[in-house]
Amino acid sequence: MTRIPVTVMRGGTSKGVFINHEEMPVNKSDWEPFLLDIMGSPDQRQIDGLGGANSLTSKIAIIKKSDLEKADVDYTFAQVSISESLVDFKGNCGNISSAVGPYAIEQGIVQPVEPVTKVRIYNTNTKKVIVAEVEVENGKVKTEGSCMIPGVPGTGSPIYLSFENGEGAVTGKLLPTGNAIDLLQTSIGTIKASIVDVGNPLVFVKAGDIGLKGTELPHEYTDKQLKLFEEIRSIAAEKAGLAPQNKATKLSPAVPKMTIVAPPMDHRDGTGREKAASQMDVLIRMMSMQKPHQTLAITGAICTTAAIYTKGTLLSEMVQLKGDTVRLAHPMGIMETSVDLKDGQVNGIKVVRTARLIFEGFVYTKHTYDVCLSS
């Protein structure tokens, strides 16, 4: 066995294992089996590892001090599959990103500055910089506060994440196919879709075009519907140049993210609370690793916001904006993003999250690996 120091943190509505880059295997070809070993994959229960048997809790952040002038830390995100021997490094997770700043401060990688420490995070997956604003008190990350986010019990100190120049995070293009709208040939016929890449690539389809209302909750989808969602996502993956359609589930399971949108309407969310159409700008339902997302990915919120401001997309036609705030109604509530506009163009998008340290200790792998600084 190999004993590895790890930290478990909640970031937004996700939870992940944080590892210092120095503790990763020297041979990068060992990274995938090493991370699968730590999380207990493949296994639907992840009973033999740290994974939580859900795509939102089967995530890893690899952190190191950055050598770049524009960043303080380098952060590599890994989405560990539950059912397959696969670790996807293609995209980023915005929720996990919200815990990177607090982790870097607590680990001494970034020196704390009161009352707010700005941490410049270079995401190696997307080659983009995210700026986190973390509240600090008495030299420590402040965790208590009044900020509440849907999908997380209780409240915490707000962490503001700013995504600037997020276009082409994975594919290199805002519109990977060159089109604001593509026609996808599916088993239910031709449907319109917008494939947009900001923060992470998403494929947007209208709920009504695939027989849905857009207010469905995660447990309400049938296996037949989930199969259709993955078919659409796989077609979009090929069009975006990420993987052939027949291999997309295996080679690119995390991106693009299948996203269903609908106009505002009165509905009851997953908490049982009534939501009025006037409280939102758009209804959104996202898939994560072939399963319904319980809330909404932060990179998904960022990409959706950008898509609303991108001329000709399904979202730009659907959403009528007032001001620089976008209200996204997801299964557990409503998330807001703030847009920094410059000459009518999106210059940056900001979102608020909370994060919390849960555990520090050691994980024991089933196999032996040569790590940079083995404990």
Coordinates of C-alpha atoms in Angstrom, one line a residue:
M1 CA 0.0 0.0 0.0
T2 CA 0.9 3.7 -0.4
R3 CA -0.1 6.2 2.4
I4 CA -1.1 9.6 0.9
P5 CA -2.0 12.8 2.8
V6 CA -5.4 14.1 1.6
T7 CA -7.9 16.7 2.4
V8 CA -11.6 16.3 1.8
M9 CA -13.5 19.5 1.1
R10 CA -16.9 20.6 0.0
G11 CA -16.9 23.2 -2.7
G12 CA -20.3 24.6 -3.6
T13 CA -22.6 21.6 -4.2
S14 CA -19.8 19.2 -4.8
K15 CA -17.4 17.3 -2.6
G16 CA -13.9 16.2 -3.5
V17 CA -10.5 14.9 -2.4
F18 CA -7.7 17.4 -2.5
I19 CA -4.2 16.2 -3.1
N20 CA -0.9 18.1 -3.2
H21 CA 0.8 17.6 -6.6
E22 CA 3.9 16.5 -4.8
E23 CA 2.0 13.4 -3.6
M24 CA 0.9 12.3 -7.0
P25 CA 2.7 9.4 -8.8
V26 CA 6.0 10.4 -10.5
N27 CA 4.9 8.5 -13.6
K28 CA 1.9 10.3 -15.1
S29 CA 0.7 7.0 -16.6
D30 CA -0.1 5.9 -13.0
W31 CA -2.4 8.9 -12.3
E32 CA -5.5 7.2 -13.6
P33 CA -5.2 3.9 -11.6
F34 CA -4.0 5.8 -8.6
L35 CA -7.0 8.1 -8.5
L36 CA -9.4 5.2 -9.2
D37 CA -7.8 3.3 -6.3
I38 CA -8.3 6.3 -4.0
M39 CA -11.9 6.7 -4.9
G40 CA -12.8 3.0 -5.0
S41 CA -13.8 2.9 -8.7
P42 CA -15.2 1.2 -10.6
D43 CA -18.0 0.3 -8.2
Q44 CA -21.4 1.8 -8.0
R45 CA -21.1 2.1 -4.2
Q46 CA -17.4 3.1 -4.2
I47 CA -17.3 1.1 -1.0
D48 CA -13.6 0.5 -1.1
G49 CA -12.5 4.1 -1.4
L50 CA -13.3 7.7 -0.6
G51 CA -15.9 8.2 -3.4
G52 CA -19.5 9.0 -2.4
A53 CA -21.2 6.9 -5.1
N54 CA -22.4 10.0 -6.9
S55 CA -20.7 12.0 -9.7
L56 CA -20.9 15.1 -7.5
T57 CA -18.8 13.4 -4.8
S58 CA -16.4 11.5 -7.1
K59 CA -14.1 14.4 -7.8
I60 CA -10.4 15.1 -7.2
A61 CA -8.4 18.4 -7.1
I62 CA -4.7 18.3 -7.6
I63 CA -3.0 21.4 -6.3
K64 CA 0.5 23.0 -6.5
K65 CA 2.1 26.4 -6.2
S66 CA 2.1 28.0 -9.6
D67 CA 5.2 29.0 -11.6
L68 CA 3.1 31.3 -13.7
E69 CA 3.2 35.1 -13.1
K70 CA -0.6 35.3 -13.7
A71 CA -1.5 32.7 -11.1
D72 CA -0.9 31.7 -7.4
V73 CA -1.8 28.0 -7.7
D74 CA -2.2 25.4 -10.4
Y75 CA -5.3 23.3 -10.1
T76 CA -6.0 20.1 -12.1
F77 CA -9.5 18.7 -11.9
A78 CA -10.2 15.0 -12.2
Q79 CA -13.7 13.5 -12.6
V80 CA -13.5 9.9 -11.5
S81 CA -16.0 7.6 -13.1
I82 CA -18.1 5.4 -10.8
S83 CA -18.9 2.6 -13.2
E84 CA -15.9 2.6 -15.5
S85 CA -12.1 2.4 -15.0
L86 CA -11.9 6.0 -16.3
V87 CA -10.7 9.4 -15.0
D88 CA -11.8 12.4 -17.2
F89 CA -9.4 15.3 -17.2
K90 CA -11.0 17.2 -20.1
G91 CA -13.0 19.8 -18.2
N92 CA -13.2 21.7 -15.0
C93 CA -15.6 21.7 -12.1
G94 CA -16.6 25.2 -10.9
N95 CA -18.0 24.0 -7.6
I96 CA -14.7 22.3 -6.7
S97 CA -12.9 25.4 -7.9
S98 CA -14.6 27.3 -5.0
A99 CA -12.7 25.2 -2.5
V100 CA -9.3 25.7 -4.2
G101 CA -8.7 29.2 -2.7
P102 CA -9.5 28.1 0.9
Y103 CA -7.3 25.0 0.5
A104 CA -4.4 27.0 -0.9
I105 CA -4.6 29.5 2.0
E106 CA -4.9 26.8 4.7
Q107 CA -2.1 24.8 3.2
G108 CA 0.2 27.8 3.2
I109 CA 0.5 28.0 -0.5
V110 CA -1.0 31.4 -0.5
Q111 CA -0.5 33.9 2.3
P112 CA -3.7 35.2 3.9
V113 CA -4.6 38.9 3.5
E114 CA -7.4 40.2 5.6
P115 CA -10.3 40.8 5.2
V116 CA -10.4 39.2 1.7
T117 CA -7.6 37.2 0.0
K118 CA -7.7 37.0 -3.8
V119 CA -6.4 33.7 -5.1
R120 CA -5.6 33.4 -8.8
I121 CA -6.2 29.9 -9.8
Y122 CA -4.8 28.5 -13.0
N123 CA -7.0 25.5 -14.1
T124 CA -4.7 23.2 -16.1
N125 CA -7.6 21.4 -17.7
T126 CA -9.0 24.5 -19.5
K127 CA -5.9 26.7 -19.4
K128 CA -8.0 29.4 -17.8
V129 CA -7.5 31.6 -14.7
I130 CA -10.2 31.8 -12.1
V131 CA -10.0 34.5 -9.4
A132 CA -11.4 33.5 -6.0
E133 CA -12.2 36.0 -3.3
V134 CA -12.0 34.3 0.1
E135 CA -12.8 36.0 3.4
V136 CA -10.0 35.7 6.0
E137 CA -10.2 36.4 9.8
N138 CA -7.3 36.2 12.2
G139 CA -5.1 34.7 9.5
K140 CA -7.5 31.8 8.9
V141 CA -10.1 31.1 6.2
K142 CA -13.5 32.3 7.5
T143 CA -16.1 29.6 7.1
E144 CA -19.0 31.0 9.1
G145 CA -21.3 33.5 7.4
S146 CA -24.8 34.2 6.2
C147 CA -24.4 33.1 2.6
M148 CA -26.8 30.3 1.6
I149 CA -26.7 28.3 -1.7
P150 CA -29.4 26.0 -2.9
G151 CA -28.4 22.3 -2.5
V152 CA -26.3 22.8 0.6
P153 CA -27.7 22.9 4.2
G154 CA -26.9 25.8 6.4
T155 CA -24.9 28.9 5.6
G156 CA -21.3 29.9 5.2
S157 CA -18.9 32.6 4.3
P158 CA -19.3 33.8 0.7
I159 CA -16.6 32.9 -1.9
Y160 CA -16.8 34.9 -5.1
L161 CA -15.5 33.2 -8.2
S162 CA -14.7 35.3 -11.3
F163 CA -14.4 33.6 -14.7
E164 CA -12.7 35.8 -17.3
N165 CA -12.0 34.9 -20.9
G166 CA -13.6 31.5 -20.4
E167 CA -14.4 31.0 -24.1
G168 CA -13.1 27.8 -25.7
A169 CA -12.1 26.2 -22.3
V170 CA -12.0 22.7 -23.8
T171 CA -12.5 23.0 -27.6
G172 CA -10.7 26.3 -28.1
K173 CA -13.8 27.9 -29.5
L174 CA -16.8 29.7 -28.1
L175 CA -19.0 27.9 -30.7
P176 CA -17.1 24.6 -31.3
T177 CA -19.0 23.8 -34.5
G178 CA -18.9 27.4 -35.8
N179 CA -22.7 27.5 -35.5
A180 CA -24.9 29.1 -32.9
I181 CA -27.5 26.4 -33.7
D182 CA -26.9 22.9 -35.0
L183 CA -29.4 20.4 -36.3
L184 CA -28.8 17.0 -34.6
Q185 CA -30.1 13.8 -36.3
T186 CA -31.4 11.7 -33.4
S187 CA -33.6 8.6 -32.9
I188 CA -36.6 10.9 -32.3
G189 CA -35.9 13.0 -35.4
T190 CA -34.1 16.3 -36.1
I191 CA -33.7 18.6 -33.1
K192 CA -32.1 22.0 -32.7
A193 CA -29.1 22.4 -30.3
S194 CA -26.6 25.0 -29.3
I195 CA -23.1 23.8 -28.5
V196 CA -21.3 26.5 -26.5
D197 CA -17.9 26.3 -24.7
V198 CA -17.3 28.8 -21.9
G199 CA -15.9 27.4 -18.7
N200 CA -16.9 23.9 -20.0
P201 CA -18.7 22.9 -23.2
L202 CA -22.4 22.4 -23.0
V203 CA -25.0 21.2 -25.5
F204 CA -28.3 23.0 -25.0
V205 CA -31.7 21.7 -26.2
K206 CA -35.2 22.9 -25.6
A207 CA -37.2 20.8 -23.2
G208 CA -40.3 21.0 -25.5
D209 CA -38.3 19.6 -28.4
I210 CA -37.6 16.3 -26.5
G211 CA -41.0 15.9 -24.9
L212 CA -40.3 17.5 -21.6
K213 CA -41.6 20.5 -19.6
G214 CA -38.2 21.6 -18.2
T215 CA -39.5 21.4 -14.6
E216 CA -38.7 17.7 -14.1
L217 CA -36.7 16.7 -11.0
P218 CA -33.8 14.3 -11.2
H219 CA -35.7 11.3 -10.0
E220 CA -38.4 11.7 -12.5
Y221 CA -36.5 10.9 -15.7
T222 CA -37.0 7.4 -17.2
D223 CA -34.2 5.2 -18.4
K224 CA -35.5 5.8 -21.9
Q225 CA -35.1 9.5 -21.5
L226 CA -31.6 9.2 -20.0
K227 CA -30.6 7.1 -22.9
L228 CA -31.9 9.8 -25.3
F229 CA -30.0 12.5 -23.4
E230 CA -26.8 10.5 -23.8
E231 CA -27.5 10.0 -27.5
I232 CA -27.8 13.7 -28.0
R233 CA -24.7 14.4 -25.9
S234 CA -22.7 11.9 -27.9
I235 CA -23.8 13.4 -31.2
A236 CA -22.7 16.8 -29.9
A237 CA -19.4 15.5 -28.7
E238 CA -18.6 14.3 -32.2
K239 CA -19.7 17.6 -33.7
A240 CA -17.5 19.5 -31.2
G241 CA -14.5 17.3 -32.1
L242 CA -14.3 15.7 -28.6
A243 CA -14.9 12.1 -29.5
P244 CA -16.7 9.9 -32.1
Q245 CA -20.4 9.5 -31.3
N246 CA -20.1 5.8 -30.7
K247 CA -17.2 6.2 -28.3
A248 CA -18.2 9.5 -26.5
T249 CA -19.5 7.8 -23.4
K250 CA -16.2 6.1 -22.9
L251 CA -13.7 8.8 -24.2
S252 CA -15.5 12.0 -23.2
P253 CA -18.1 11.2 -20.5
A254 CA -18.0 14.5 -18.7
V255 CA -18.1 17.0 -21.7
P256 CA -20.1 18.4 -23.4
K257 CA -22.7 18.4 -20.6
M258 CA -26.2 17.7 -21.7
T259 CA -28.4 20.6 -20.7
I260 CA -32.1 21.0 -21.1
V261 CA -33.6 24.6 -21.0
A262 CA -37.1 26.0 -20.9
P263 CA -38.8 29.4 -20.5
P264 CA -39.7 30.6 -17.0
M265 CA -42.7 28.9 -15.5
D266 CA -44.3 28.4 -12.1
H267 CA -43.2 25.1 -10.5
R268 CA -42.2 23.3 -7.3
D269 CA -38.5 22.6 -6.8
G270 CA -36.8 19.7 -5.2
T271 CA -37.1 21.3 -1.7
G272 CA -40.9 21.4 -2.1
R273 CA -40.9 25.2 -2.4
E274 CA -43.0 27.0 -5.0
K275 CA -41.1 29.0 -7.5
A276 CA -42.8 31.7 -9.6
A277 CA -41.9 32.4 -13.2
S278 CA -41.1 36.0 -12.2
Q279 CA -38.2 34.8 -10.0
M280 CA -36.2 33.3 -12.9
D281 CA -34.9 34.0 -16.3
V282 CA -34.6 30.4 -17.5
L283 CA -35.2 26.9 -16.3
I284 CA -32.2 24.6 -16.6
R285 CA -31.6 20.9 -16.1
M286 CA -28.2 19.4 -16.5
M287 CA -26.7 16.0 -16.8
S288 CA -23.5 14.9 -15.1
M289 CA -21.7 11.7 -16.1
Q290 CA -24.9 10.4 -17.7
K291 CA -26.9 11.1 -14.6
P292 CA -29.2 14.0 -13.7
H293 CA -27.3 16.8 -11.9
Q294 CA -29.0 17.4 -8.5
T295 CA -28.4 21.2 -8.8
L296 CA -26.3 23.0 -11.4
A297 CA -22.6 22.9 -12.2
I298 CA -20.9 26.3 -11.8
T299 CA -19.2 25.9 -15.1
G300 CA -22.6 25.1 -16.4
A301 CA -24.0 28.3 -15.0
I302 CA -21.1 30.2 -16.5
C303 CA -21.6 28.7 -19.9
T304 CA -25.3 29.2 -19.8
T305 CA -24.9 32.8 -18.9
A306 CA -22.5 33.3 -21.8
A307 CA -24.8 31.5 -24.2
I308 CA -27.6 33.9 -23.3
Y309 CA -25.4 36.8 -24.5
T310 CA -24.2 34.9 -27.6
K311 CA -26.2 36.0 -30.6
G312 CA -28.3 33.4 -32.4
T313 CA -28.2 30.6 -29.7
L314 CA -31.3 28.9 -28.4
L315 CA -30.8 30.7 -25.1
S316 CA -30.4 34.2 -26.7
E317 CA -33.7 33.7 -28.4
M318 CA -35.4 32.4 -25.3
V319 CA -34.2 34.7 -22.5
Q320 CA -35.3 38.3 -22.0
L321 CA -32.7 39.9 -19.8
K322 CA -33.1 42.9 -17.6
G323 CA -29.8 44.2 -16.1
D324 CA -26.6 42.3 -15.6
T325 CA -27.9 39.5 -13.4
V326 CA -29.0 36.1 -14.7
R327 CA -31.3 33.9 -12.6
L328 CA -31.0 30.2 -13.4
A329 CA -33.7 27.9 -11.9
H330 CA -32.3 24.5 -11.3
P331 CA -33.8 21.4 -9.5
M332 CA -33.0 22.7 -6.0
G333 CA -33.5 26.4 -6.3
I334 CA -32.2 29.5 -8.2
M335 CA -28.6 30.4 -8.8
E336 CA -27.6 33.9 -9.8
T337 CA -24.6 35.0 -12.0
S338 CA -23.4 38.5 -12.4
V339 CA -22.1 39.7 -15.8
D340 CA -19.4 42.2 -16.4
L341 CA -20.2 43.8 -19.8
K342 CA -17.7 45.8 -21.8
D343 CA -18.9 47.4 -25.0
G344 CA -21.9 45.1 -25.0
Q345 CA -19.7 42.0 -24.8
V346 CA -19.2 39.6 -21.8
N347 CA -15.9 40.5 -20.2
G348 CA -16.3 38.3 -17.1
I349 CA -18.9 36.3 -15.1
K350 CA -19.0 36.1 -11.3
V351 CA -20.8 33.6 -9.1
V352 CA -20.9 33.1 -5.3
R353 CA -20.3 29.8 -3.5
T354 CA -19.4 28.5 -0.1
A355 CA -16.9 25.9 0.8
R356 CA -15.8 24.0 3.9
L357 CA -12.9 21.8 5.1
I358 CA -14.3 18.4 6.1
F359 CA -11.3 16.1 6.8
E360 CA -7.6 16.0 6.8
G361 CA -5.7 12.7 7.1
F362 CA -4.3 9.8 5.0
V363 CA -5.7 7.5 2.4
Y364 CA -4.2 4.1 1.9
T365 CA -4.2 2.7 -1.7
K366 CA -4.5 -1.0 -2.5
H367 CA -1.4 -0.8 -4.7
T368 CA 2.0 0.7 -4.4
Y369 CA 2.9 3.8 -6.4
D370 CA 6.1 5.9 -6.6
V371 CA 5.1 9.4 -5.6
C372 CA 7.1 12.6 -5.7
L373 CA 7.3 13.0 -1.9
S374 CA 5.9 9.8 -0.5
S375 CA 4.9 10.0 3.2

